[in-house]
Coordinates of C-alpha atoms in Angstrom, one line a residue:
M1 CA -0.6 -21.7 -57.9
S2 CA 0.4 -24.8 -56.1
V3 CA 3.8 -23.3 -55.3
V4 CA 2.2 -20.1 -54.0
A5 CA -0.3 -22.1 -51.9
E6 CA 2.4 -24.3 -50.6
S7 CA 4.6 -21.3 -49.7
L8 CA 1.7 -19.6 -48.0
M9 CA 0.8 -22.7 -46.0
Q10 CA 4.4 -23.1 -45.0
G11 CA 4.5 -19.5 -43.8
L12 CA 1.4 -20.0 -41.8
L13 CA 2.7 -23.1 -40.2
Q14 CA 6.0 -21.4 -39.3
G15 CA 4.1 -18.4 -37.9
A16 CA 1.9 -20.7 -35.9
W17 CA 4.8 -22.5 -34.4
A18 CA 6.5 -19.2 -33.6
V19 CA 3.4 -18.0 -31.8
L20 CA 3.1 -21.2 -29.9
L21 CA 6.7 -21.2 -28.8
C22 CA 7.3 -17.5 -28.2
G23 CA 3.8 -16.3 -27.2
P24 CA 3.8 -17.6 -23.7
V25 CA 7.3 -16.3 -23.0
L26 CA 6.4 -12.8 -24.4
V27 CA 3.1 -12.6 -22.5
A28 CA 4.6 -13.8 -19.3
S29 CA 7.6 -11.4 -19.5
V30 CA 5.5 -8.4 -20.3
A31 CA 3.0 -9.1 -17.6
A32 CA 5.7 -9.8 -15.0
T33 CA 7.6 -6.6 -15.9
V34 CA 4.5 -4.4 -15.7
F35 CA 3.5 -6.1 -12.5
V36 CA 6.9 -5.5 -10.8
V37 CA 7.0 -1.8 -12.0
R38 CA 3.4 -1.3 -10.9
R39 CA 4.1 -2.9 -7.5
R40 CA 7.1 -0.7 -6.9
A41 CA 5.1 2.4 -7.8
L42 CA 2.3 1.5 -5.5
A43 CA 4.7 0.7 -2.7
S44 CA 6.6 3.9 -3.0
G45 CA 3.4 5.9 -3.2
G46 CA 1.8 4.2 -0.2
S47 CA 4.8 4.5 2.2
A48 CA 6.1 7.8 3.5
P49 CA 9.5 7.2 5.0
A50 CA 11.3 10.2 6.6
G51 CA 14.8 11.6 6.5
N52 CA 17.6 9.7 4.9
T53 CA 15.4 6.7 4.1
L54 CA 13.2 8.9 1.9
A55 CA 16.2 10.3 0.0
G56 CA 17.8 6.9 -0.4
R57 CA 14.6 5.4 -1.8
A58 CA 14.1 8.3 -4.2
A59 CA 17.7 7.9 -5.4
E60 CA 17.2 4.1 -5.9
A61 CA 13.9 4.4 -7.7
P62 CA 15.3 5.3 -11.2
D63 CA 17.9 2.5 -11.0
Q64 CA 15.3 0.0 -10.0
L65 CA 13.0 1.1 -12.8
F66 CA 15.8 0.8 -15.4
W67 CA 16.8 -2.7 -14.4
D68 CA 13.2 -3.9 -14.2
L69 CA 12.6 -2.6 -17.7
F70 CA 15.9 -3.8 -19.0
L71 CA 15.5 -7.4 -17.7
G72 CA 12.0 -7.5 -19.0
A73 CA 13.1 -6.2 -22.4
C74 CA 15.9 -8.8 -22.6
V75 CA 13.2 -11.5 -22.5
A76 CA 10.3 -9.8 -24.3
L77 CA 12.1 -8.3 -27.3
P78 CA 13.6 -11.5 -28.7
A79 CA 10.3 -13.3 -28.1
L80 CA 8.6 -10.6 -30.3
I81 CA 11.3 -10.0 -32.9
I82 CA 12.0 -13.6 -33.8
P83 CA 8.4 -14.5 -34.7
A84 CA 8.0 -11.2 -36.5
L85 CA 11.0 -12.1 -38.7
V86 CA 9.5 -15.5 -39.4
S87 CA 6.0 -14.3 -40.2
P88 CA 4.8 -10.6 -40.1
W89 CA 1.3 -11.7 -39.0
A90 CA 2.7 -13.6 -36.1
G91 CA 4.6 -10.5 -35.0
L92 CA 1.4 -8.5 -35.2
L93 CA -0.5 -11.1 -33.2
L94 CA 2.1 -11.3 -30.5
A95 CA 2.4 -7.5 -30.3
G96 CA -1.3 -7.4 -29.6
A97 CA -1.1 -10.2 -27.1
A98 CA 1.8 -8.4 -25.3
A99 CA -0.1 -5.1 -25.2
A100 CA -3.2 -6.9 -23.8
A101 CA -1.1 -8.7 -21.2
G102 CA 0.6 -5.4 -20.1
I103 CA -2.8 -3.6 -19.8
A104 CA -4.3 -6.5 -17.8
A105 CA -1.3 -6.6 -15.5
Y106 CA -1.4 -2.9 -15.0
R107 CA -5.1 -2.9 -14.1
G108 CA -5.1 -6.1 -12.1
S109 CA -2.0 -5.6 -10.1
P110 CA -3.6 -3.3 -7.5
R111 CA -6.4 -5.7 -6.8
F112 CA -4.0 -8.7 -6.6
L113 CA -1.7 -6.8 -4.2
A114 CA -4.7 -5.8 -2.1
W115 CA -5.9 -9.4 -2.0
R116 CA -2.5 -10.6 -1.1
T117 CA -2.1 -8.0 1.7
A118 CA -5.5 -8.9 3.1
R119 CA -4.7 -12.6 3.1
R120 CA -1.4 -11.9 4.8
E121 CA -3.1 -9.7 7.4
G122 CA -5.8 -12.4 7.9
R123 CA -3.1 -15.0 8.7
R124 CA -1.4 -12.6 11.1
Q125 CA -4.6 -11.9 12.9
R126 CA -5.5 -15.6 13.2
S127 CA -2.0 -16.3 14.6
A128 CA -2.3 -13.3 17.0
H129 CA -5.8 -14.5 18.1
Q130 CA -4.6 -18.0 18.8
A131 CA -1.7 -16.7 20.9
A132 CA -4.0 -14.3 22.8
S133 CA -6.5 -17.1 23.3
A134 CA -3.8 -19.3 24.9
H135 CA -2.7 -16.4 27.1
H136 CA -6.3 -15.7 28.0
D137 CA -6.8 -19.3 29.2
E138 CA -3.7 -19.0 31.4
L139 CA -4.9 -15.8 33.0
M140 CA -8.3 -17.3 33.7
V141 CA -6.7 -20.3 35.4
R142 CA -4.7 -18.0 37.5
W143 CA -7.7 -15.9 38.4
R144 CA -9.9 -18.9 39.3
R145 CA -7.5 -19.9 42.0
Y146 CA -8.4 -16.8 43.9
E147 CA -12.1 -17.4 43.3
L148 CA -12.5 -21.2 43.8
D149 CA -9.6 -22.2 46.0
P150 CA -10.7 -21.7 49.7
A151 CA -7.2 -21.1 50.9
Y152 CA -6.6 -18.4 48.3
S153 CA -10.0 -16.9 49.0
I154 CA -9.3 -16.6 52.7
D155 CA -5.7 -15.3 52.3
Y156 CA -6.5 -12.8 49.5
P157 CA -10.2 -11.7 49.7
A158 CA -9.5 -8.5 47.9
L159 CA -9.3 -10.4 44.5
T160 CA -13.0 -11.0 44.7
D161 CA -14.1 -7.7 46.2
V162 CA -15.5 -5.7 43.4
R163 CA -15.7 -2.6 45.6
L164 CA -11.9 -2.2 45.1
P165 CA -11.0 -0.2 42.0
E166 CA -8.4 -2.6 40.8
T167 CA -10.7 -5.6 41.2
S168 CA -13.5 -3.8 39.5
A169 CA -11.2 -2.9 36.6
L170 CA -10.2 -6.5 36.4
I171 CA -13.8 -7.8 36.1
K172 CA -14.5 -5.2 33.4
A173 CA -11.4 -6.4 31.5
M174 CA -12.5 -10.0 31.8
R175 CA -15.9 -9.2 30.3
T176 CA -14.4 -7.3 27.5
A177 CA -11.9 -10.0 26.6
D178 CA -14.6 -12.7 26.8
Q179 CA -16.9 -10.7 24.4
L180 CA -14.1 -10.0 21.9
R181 CA -13.0 -13.6 22.0
T182 CA -16.4 -14.9 21.1
A183 CA -16.6 -12.5 18.1
A184 CA -13.0 -13.1 17.0
H185 CA -12.5 -9.4 17.0
K186 CA -9.1 -7.9 15.9
G187 CA -8.9 -6.0 19.1
Y188 CA -9.0 -9.3 21.1
P189 CA -5.1 -9.5 21.6
D190 CA -5.1 -5.9 23.0
A191 CA -8.0 -6.8 25.3
V192 CA -6.1 -9.8 26.6
G193 CA -3.1 -7.6 27.2
R194 CA -5.3 -5.2 29.3
L195 CA -6.6 -8.2 31.2
A196 CA -3.1 -9.3 32.1
A197 CA -2.2 -5.8 33.2
S198 CA -5.4 -5.5 35.2
L199 CA -4.9 -8.9 36.9
A200 CA -1.3 -7.9 37.8
A201 CA -2.5 -4.6 39.2
A202 CA -5.2 -6.3 41.3
E203 CA -2.7 -8.8 42.7
R204 CA -0.4 -6.0 43.7
A205 CA -3.2 -4.1 45.3
A206 CA -4.2 -7.2 47.2
G207 CA -0.6 -7.6 48.5
I208 CA 0.0 -10.9 46.7
P209 CA 3.7 -11.8 46.5
A210 CA 5.2 -11.3 43.0
A211 CA 6.4 -14.9 42.9
L212 CA 3.0 -16.4 43.6
P213 CA 1.5 -15.8 40.1
A214 CA 4.5 -17.5 38.5
E215 CA 4.1 -20.5 40.8
Q216 CA 0.4 -20.7 39.8
A217 CA 1.4 -20.7 36.1
T218 CA 3.7 -23.7 36.6

């Protein structure tokens, strides 16, 4: 009995070591392979390229799938077979862990990709908002010269005459940009672009030389 117990204990210890050594490799490789395949499937389903691009991607898809699965199997299969040869129960345990990791990666990858996309879009919007805010400040400095500087007010009174269509459109664009800037709206960069176009149109209508706004900016 002691020999049987000792052999059983030795098998359990060997199986435990095999699980500890190969388990993380197996779980990580299966999860990564499923995630990559799932990401490619979602990307190909969400985009709709046209013409030769669509045909090229359709032709590359089977090759990409093969290599993704092949590389994943090169890591996962040895990490599963070696412990199974050492201890059958270790192989069963690792097979269950690999299946659970694959299912979790398959189900969780869309949420993770959506979270990553939203985070990237948030960074892009913050960067665009900061650039638009700096441009907004420059435009307002340029506009205030016509409003506050007596010499500019006398030379170019049309810039403060809201009866003119171009000046009226400029004032409306200013209000819209100010409102969206306060709320950090995603349409704020476009509003600043319209403000710049409106200011340029009002300057042209007032007969302001094209070189003057550039001089003001410097």
